Amino acid sequence: DKNFRRPLVKGRISSEFGYRTHPVTGKKNKFHSGTDIAGNSEGTKVYSVAKGTVCKLTKKSSCGGNMVYIQHMVNGKKYTSTYMHLLTINVKIGDVVTSETVIGTVGGGKSTKYDNCSTGPHLHLSLATGWYEKDYTSYSSWRARLVNARTYMNLPSKWTAR
């Protein structure tokens, strides 16, 4: 693939990547590992941001809920995208996906009560350089490689088409 695509047909940015006051705990200067996209109800289709291979799944995490990690090669560079607070996971490890693949659905609302780090339905999208589960495997390495997805894909403050 040459470019990343938006993971949702419509949305609005509700929280930026980087340091912020945590919306649940109120803790100041808390690192936020991705870009939050709101404006969709639970069950809305979530797409892969590019062609890739599903490398990791996390189910019912107390902070992040259901998560999908996908390894990509975009413009000759390796990336890993992560989708958090999903209501459903529609892929399995090893699946090859494209930007047309529905990898899951938006969660983070009343249906995902086990997820204590969400204030309502949204998608948390993270993007990191390198391939998680291949080039590195630890959370600290993933965190150190995180980049702002908005600088790599067209994610305006609000949009209504992919």
Coordinates of N, CA and C in Angstrom, one line a residue:
D1 N 0.8 -1.2 0.0 CA 0.0 0.0 0.0 C 0.9 1.3 0.0
K2 N 0.3 2.3 -0.6 CA 1.0 3.6 -0.6 C 0.5 4.5 0.4
N3 N -0.7 4.4 0.8 CA -1.3 5.3 1.8 C -2.1 4.6 2.8
F4 N -2.3 5.3 4.0 CA -3.2 4.8 5.0 C -4.6 5.4 4.7
R5 N -5.6 4.7 5.1 CA -7.0 5.1 5.0 C -7.6 5.3 6.4
R6 N -8.7 6.1 6.4 CA -9.4 6.2 7.7 C -10.0 4.9 8.1
P7 N -10.1 4.6 9.5 CA -10.6 3.4 9.9 C -12.2 3.4 10.1
L8 N -12.7 4.6 9.9 CA -14.2 4.7 10.0 C -14.7 5.6 8.9
V9 N -16.0 5.3 8.5 CA -16.6 6.1 7.4 C -16.8 7.6 7.8
K10 N -17.2 7.7 9.1 CA -17.3 9.1 9.6 C -16.8 9.2 11.0
G11 N -16.5 10.4 11.5 CA -16.0 10.5 12.9 C -15.6 11.9 13.2
R12 N -15.2 12.1 14.5 CA -14.6 13.3 14.9 C -13.6 13.0 16.0
I13 N -12.5 13.7 15.9 CA -11.4 13.5 16.9 C -11.9 14.0 18.3
S14 N -11.9 13.1 19.3 CA -12.4 13.5 20.6 C -11.2 13.6 21.6
S15 N -10.1 13.0 21.3 CA -8.9 13.2 22.1 C -7.7 12.9 21.2
E16 N -6.7 13.8 21.4 CA -5.5 13.7 20.5 C -4.4 12.7 21.2
F17 N -3.5 12.3 20.3 CA -2.3 11.5 20.8 C -1.4 12.4 21.6
G18 N -0.8 11.9 22.6 CA 0.1 12.7 23.5 C -0.4 12.9 24.9
Y19 N 0.2 13.8 25.5 CA -0.1 14.0 27.0 C -1.4 14.8 27.1
R20 N -2.2 14.4 28.1 CA -3.5 15.0 28.4 C -3.9 14.7 29.8
T21 N -5.0 15.3 30.2 CA -5.6 15.0 31.5 C -6.5 13.8 31.2
H22 N -6.3 12.7 32.0 CA -7.1 11.5 31.7 C -8.6 11.7 32.0
P23 N -9.4 11.4 31.0 CA -10.9 11.6 31.2 C -11.6 10.8 32.3
V24 N -11.0 9.7 32.7 CA -11.6 8.9 33.7 C -11.1 9.2 35.1
T25 N -9.7 9.2 35.2 CA -9.1 9.3 36.5 C -8.8 10.8 36.9
G26 N -8.8 11.7 35.9 CA -8.5 13.1 36.1 C -7.1 13.4 36.3
K27 N -6.2 12.4 36.2 CA -4.8 12.6 36.3 C -4.2 13.4 35.2
K28 N -3.4 14.4 35.6 CA -2.9 15.4 34.6 C -1.6 14.8 34.0
N29 N -1.3 15.2 32.8 CA -0.1 14.8 32.1 C 0.1 13.3 31.9
K30 N -1.1 12.7 31.6 CA -1.1 11.2 31.4 C -0.9 11.0 29.9
F31 N 0.0 10.1 29.5 CA 0.3 9.8 28.1 C -0.9 9.1 27.5
H32 N -1.4 9.6 26.3 CA -2.5 8.9 25.6 C -1.8 8.3 24.3
S33 N -1.9 7.0 24.2 CA -1.2 6.3 23.2 C -1.8 6.3 21.8
G34 N -2.9 7.0 21.6 CA -3.5 7.1 20.3 C -4.4 8.2 20.1
T35 N -5.1 8.2 19.0 CA -6.1 9.2 18.6 C -7.5 8.6 18.8
D36 N -8.3 9.3 19.6 CA -9.7 8.8 19.8 C -10.6 9.4 18.8
I37 N -11.4 8.5 18.2 CA -12.4 8.9 17.2 C -13.8 8.6 17.7
A38 N -14.6 9.7 17.9 CA -16.0 9.5 18.4 C -16.9 9.8 17.3
G39 N -18.2 9.9 17.6 CA -19.3 10.2 16.6 C -19.9 9.1 16.0
N40 N -19.6 7.9 16.5 CA -20.2 6.6 15.9 C -20.9 5.9 17.1
S41 N -21.9 5.2 16.8 CA -22.6 4.3 17.9 C -21.9 3.0 18.0
E42 N -22.1 2.3 19.1 CA -21.5 1.0 19.2 C -22.0 0.1 18.1
G43 N -21.1 -0.7 17.6 CA -21.5 -1.6 16.5 C -21.2 -1.1 15.1
T44 N -20.7 0.2 15.0 CA -20.3 0.7 13.7 C -19.0 0.0 13.2
K45 N -19.0 -0.3 11.9 CA -17.9 -1.0 11.3 C -16.5 -0.2 11.4
V46 N -15.5 -1.0 11.8 CA -14.1 -0.4 11.9 C -13.3 -1.2 10.8
Y47 N -12.6 -0.4 10.0 CA -11.8 -1.0 8.9 C -10.3 -0.9 9.2
S48 N -9.5 -1.8 8.6 CA -8.1 -1.7 8.7 C -7.6 -0.4 8.0
V49 N -6.6 0.2 8.5 CA -6.1 1.5 7.8 C -5.3 1.2 6.6
A50 N -4.9 -0.1 6.4 CA -4.1 -0.4 5.2 C -4.0 -2.0 5.1
K51 N -3.5 -2.5 4.0 CA -3.3 -3.9 3.9 C -2.3 -4.4 4.9
G52 N -2.6 -5.5 5.5 CA -1.7 -6.0 6.5 C -2.1 -7.4 7.0
T53 N -1.4 -7.8 8.1 CA -1.6 -9.1 8.7 C -1.9 -8.9 10.2
V54 N -3.0 -9.5 10.7 CA -3.3 -9.4 12.1 C -2.3 -10.2 12.9
C55 N -1.7 -9.5 13.9 CA -0.6 -10.1 14.6 C -0.9 -10.4 16.1
K56 N -1.9 -9.7 16.7 CA -2.2 -9.8 18.1 C -3.6 -9.4 18.3
L57 N -4.3 -10.1 19.2 CA -5.6 -9.8 19.7 C -5.6 -9.8 21.2
T58 N -6.3 -8.8 21.8 CA -6.5 -8.8 23.2 C -8.0 -8.7 23.4
K59 N -8.6 -9.6 24.3 CA -10.0 -9.6 24.6 C -10.3 -9.2 26.0
K60 N -11.3 -8.3 26.1 CA -11.9 -7.8 27.4 C -10.9 -7.3 28.4
S61 N -9.9 -6.5 27.9 CA -8.9 -5.9 28.8 C -9.7 -4.9 29.6
S62 N -9.3 -4.7 30.9 CA -10.0 -3.8 31.8 C -9.7 -2.3 31.4
C63 N -8.7 -2.1 30.6 CA -8.4 -0.8 30.1 C -8.0 -0.9 28.6
G64 N -9.0 -0.7 27.7 CA -8.8 -0.9 26.3 C -9.8 -1.9 25.7
G65 N -10.4 -2.7 26.5 CA -11.4 -3.6 26.0 C -10.8 -4.6 25.0
N66 N -11.6 -4.8 23.9 CA -11.1 -5.7 22.8 C -10.2 -4.9 21.9
M67 N -9.0 -5.5 21.6 CA -8.0 -4.8 20.7 C -7.5 -5.7 19.6
V68 N -7.3 -5.1 18.5 CA -6.7 -5.7 17.3 C -5.4 -5.0 16.9
Y69 N -4.3 -5.8 16.7 CA -3.1 -5.2 16.2 C -2.8 -5.8 14.8
I70 N -2.4 -4.9 13.9 CA -2.2 -5.3 12.5 C -0.8 -4.7 12.0
Q71 N 0.0 -5.6 11.4 CA 1.2 -5.2 10.8 C 1.0 -4.8 9.4
H72 N 1.7 -3.7 9.0 CA 1.5 -3.2 7.6 C 2.9 -2.9 7.0
M73 N 2.9 -2.9 5.7 CA 4.1 -2.3 4.9 C 3.5 -1.2 4.1
V74 N 3.8 0.0 4.4 CA 3.3 1.2 3.6 C 4.4 2.0 3.2
N75 N 4.5 2.2 1.8 CA 5.6 3.0 1.2 C 7.0 2.4 1.6
G76 N 7.0 1.0 1.7 CA 8.3 0.4 2.0 C 8.7 0.4 3.5
K77 N 7.8 0.9 4.4 CA 8.1 1.0 5.8 C 7.1 0.2 6.6
K78 N 7.7 -0.4 7.7 CA 6.8 -1.2 8.6 C 6.1 -0.4 9.6
Y79 N 4.8 -0.7 9.8 CA 4.0 -0.1 10.9 C 3.1 -1.1 11.5
T80 N 2.7 -0.8 12.7 CA 1.7 -1.6 13.4 C 0.6 -0.7 13.8
S81 N -0.7 -1.0 13.4 CA -1.8 -0.2 13.8 C -2.6 -1.0 14.9
T82 N -3.1 -0.3 15.9 CA -3.9 -0.9 17.0 C -5.2 -0.2 17.1
Y83 N -6.2 -1.0 17.3 CA -7.6 -0.5 17.4 C -8.1 -1.0 18.8
M84 N -8.5 -0.1 19.6 CA -8.9 -0.4 21.0 C -10.4 0.0 21.2
H85 N -11.0 -0.6 22.3 CA -12.3 -0.3 22.8 C -13.3 -0.9 21.8
L86 N -13.0 -2.1 21.1 CA -13.9 -2.7 20.2 C -15.0 -3.4 20.9
L87 N -16.2 -3.4 20.3 CA -17.3 -4.2 20.8 C -17.1 -5.6 20.3
T88 N -16.8 -5.8 19.0 CA -16.5 -7.1 18.5 C -15.2 -7.1 17.8
I89 N -14.6 -8.3 17.7 CA -13.4 -8.5 16.9 C -13.8 -9.5 15.8
N90 N -13.6 -9.1 14.5 CA -14.1 -9.8 13.4 C -12.9 -10.5 12.6
V91 N -11.7 -10.6 13.2 CA -10.6 -11.2 12.5 C -9.9 -12.1 13.5
K92 N -8.9 -12.9 13.0 CA -8.1 -13.8 13.9 C -6.6 -13.6 13.5
I93 N -5.8 -14.0 14.4 CA -4.3 -13.8 14.2 C -3.9 -14.6 12.9
G94 N -3.2 -13.9 12.1 CA -2.7 -14.5 10.8 C -3.6 -14.1 9.6
D95 N -4.7 -13.5 9.9 CA -5.6 -13.0 8.7 C -4.9 -11.9 8.0
V96 N -4.9 -12.0 6.7 CA -4.5 -10.9 5.8 C -5.7 -10.0 5.5
V97 N -5.6 -8.7 5.8 CA -6.7 -7.8 5.7 C -6.3 -6.7 4.7
T98 N -7.3 -6.0 4.2 CA -7.1 -4.8 3.4 C -7.9 -3.7 4.0
S99 N -7.8 -2.5 3.4 CA -8.5 -1.3 3.9 C -10.0 -1.5 3.7
E100 N -10.4 -2.5 3.1 CA -11.9 -2.8 2.9 C -12.4 -3.8 3.9
T101 N -11.4 -4.4 4.7 CA -11.8 -5.4 5.7 C -12.4 -4.8 7.0
V102 N -13.5 -5.3 7.4 CA -14.1 -4.9 8.7 C -13.4 -5.7 9.7
I103 N -12.6 -5.1 10.5 CA -11.8 -5.9 11.5 C -12.5 -6.0 12.9
G104 N -13.5 -5.1 13.0 CA -14.3 -5.2 14.3 C -15.3 -4.1 14.3
T105 N -15.9 -3.8 15.4 CA -16.9 -2.8 15.5 C -16.7 -1.9 16.7
V106 N -17.1 -0.7 16.7 CA -16.9 0.3 17.7 C -17.6 -0.1 19.0
G107 N -16.8 0.0 20.1 CA -17.3 -0.3 21.5 C -17.0 0.9 22.4
G108 N -16.8 0.6 23.6 CA -16.5 1.7 24.6 C -17.7 2.3 25.3
G109 N -18.8 1.8 25.0 CA -20.0 2.3 25.6 C -20.6 1.3 26.6
K110 N -21.9 1.4 26.7 CA -22.6 0.5 27.8 C -22.5 -1.0 27.6
S111 N -22.2 -1.4 26.3 CA -22.1 -2.8 26.1 C -20.7 -3.4 26.5
T112 N -19.7 -2.6 26.8 CA -18.4 -3.0 27.2 C -18.1 -2.6 28.6
K113 N -18.9 -3.0 29.5 CA -18.7 -2.6 30.9 C -17.4 -3.0 31.5
Y114 N -16.8 -4.0 31.0 CA -15.5 -4.5 31.5 C -14.3 -3.5 31.2
D115 N -14.5 -2.6 30.3 CA -13.5 -1.7 29.8 C -13.7 -0.4 30.7
N116 N -12.8 -0.3 31.7 CA -12.9 0.9 32.6 C -12.2 2.1 32.1
C117 N -11.6 2.1 30.9 CA -10.9 3.3 30.4 C -11.6 4.0 29.3
S118 N -12.9 3.9 29.3 CA -13.7 4.6 28.2 C -14.9 5.3 28.8
T119 N -15.2 6.5 28.2 CA -16.3 7.3 28.7 C -17.5 7.3 27.8
G120 N -17.4 6.5 26.7 CA -18.5 6.4 25.7 C -18.0 5.8 24.4
P121 N -18.9 5.5 23.5 CA -18.5 4.8 22.3 C -17.4 5.6 21.5
H122 N -16.3 5.0 21.2 CA -15.3 5.6 20.3 C -14.3 4.5 19.9
L123 N -13.5 4.8 18.9 CA -12.3 4.0 18.5 C -11.1 4.7 19.0
H124 N -10.2 4.0 19.6 CA -8.8 4.5 20.0 C -7.9 3.8 18.9
L125 N -7.3 4.7 18.1 CA -6.4 4.2 17.0 C -5.0 4.6 17.4
S126 N -4.1 3.6 17.4 CA -2.7 3.9 17.6 C -1.9 3.4 16.4
L127 N -0.8 4.1 16.2 CA 0.1 3.7 15.1 C 1.5 3.8 15.6
A128 N 2.3 2.7 15.3 CA 3.7 2.6 15.7 C 4.5 2.1 14.6
T129 N 5.8 2.5 14.6 CA 6.7 2.1 13.6 C 7.2 0.7 13.9
G130 N 7.6 -0.1 12.9 CA 8.0 -1.5 13.1 C 6.8 -2.4 13.3
W131 N 7.1 -3.7 13.4 CA 6.1 -4.7 13.5 C 6.1 -5.3 14.9
Y132 N 5.0 -5.0 15.6 CA 4.8 -5.5 17.0 C 4.7 -7.0 16.8
E133 N 5.2 -7.8 17.7 CA 5.3 -9.3 17.7 C 6.3 -9.8 16.8
K134 N 7.0 -9.0 16.0 CA 8.1 -9.4 15.1 C 9.4 -8.7 15.5
D135 N 9.4 -7.3 15.3 CA 10.5 -6.5 15.6 C 10.7 -6.3 17.1
Y136 N 9.6 -6.3 17.8 CA 9.6 -6.1 19.3 C 8.4 -6.7 19.8
T137 N 8.4 -7.0 21.1 CA 7.2 -7.6 21.7 C 6.8 -7.0 23.1
S138 N 7.5 -6.1 23.6 CA 7.1 -5.5 24.9 C 6.3 -4.3 24.7
Y139 N 5.4 -4.0 25.7 CA 4.6 -2.8 25.7 C 5.5 -1.5 25.7
S140 N 6.6 -1.6 26.4 CA 7.4 -0.4 26.5 C 8.1 -0.1 25.1
S141 N 8.4 -1.1 24.4 CA 9.0 -0.9 23.0 C 7.9 -0.4 22.1
W142 N 6.7 -0.9 22.2 CA 5.6 -0.5 21.4 C 5.3 1.0 21.7
R143 N 5.3 1.4 23.0 CA 5.0 2.7 23.4 C 6.1 3.7 22.8
A144 N 7.4 3.2 22.9 CA 8.5 4.1 22.4 C 8.4 4.3 20.9
R145 N 7.8 3.4 20.2 CA 7.7 3.5 18.7 C 6.4 4.2 18.2
L146 N 5.5 4.6 19.1 CA 4.3 5.2 18.7 C 4.5 6.5 18.0
V147 N 3.7 6.8 17.0 CA 3.7 8.1 16.3 C 2.2 8.6 16.3
N148 N 2.1 9.8 15.9 CA 0.8 10.4 15.8 C 0.2 10.0 14.5
A149 N -0.9 9.2 14.5 CA -1.6 8.7 13.3 C -2.0 9.9 12.4
R150 N -2.4 11.0 13.0 CA -2.9 12.1 12.2 C -1.8 12.7 11.3
T151 N -0.5 12.5 11.6 CA 0.5 12.9 10.7 C 0.8 11.9 9.5
Y152 N 0.2 10.7 9.6 CA 0.4 9.7 8.6 C -0.8 9.5 7.8
M153 N -2.0 9.9 8.2 CA -3.2 9.7 7.4 C -4.1 10.9 7.6
N154 N -5.0 11.1 6.7 CA -5.9 12.2 6.6 C -7.0 12.0 7.6
L155 N -6.7 12.5 8.9 CA -7.7 12.4 9.9 C -8.1 13.9 10.3
P156 N -9.0 14.5 9.6 CA -9.4 15.9 10.0 C -10.1 15.9 11.3
S157 N -10.4 17.0 11.9 CA -11.1 17.1 13.2 C -12.5 16.4 13.1
K158 N -13.1 16.5 11.9 CA -14.4 15.8 11.7 C -14.5 15.5 10.2
W159 N -15.1 14.3 9.9 CA -15.3 13.9 8.5 C -16.5 13.1 8.4
T160 N -17.0 13.0 7.1 CA -18.3 12.2 6.8 C -18.1 11.2 5.7
A161 N -16.9 11.0 5.2 CA -16.6 10.1 4.1 C -15.2 9.5 4.3
R162 N -15.0 8.3 3.9 CA -13.7 7.6 4.0 C -12.8 8.1 2.9

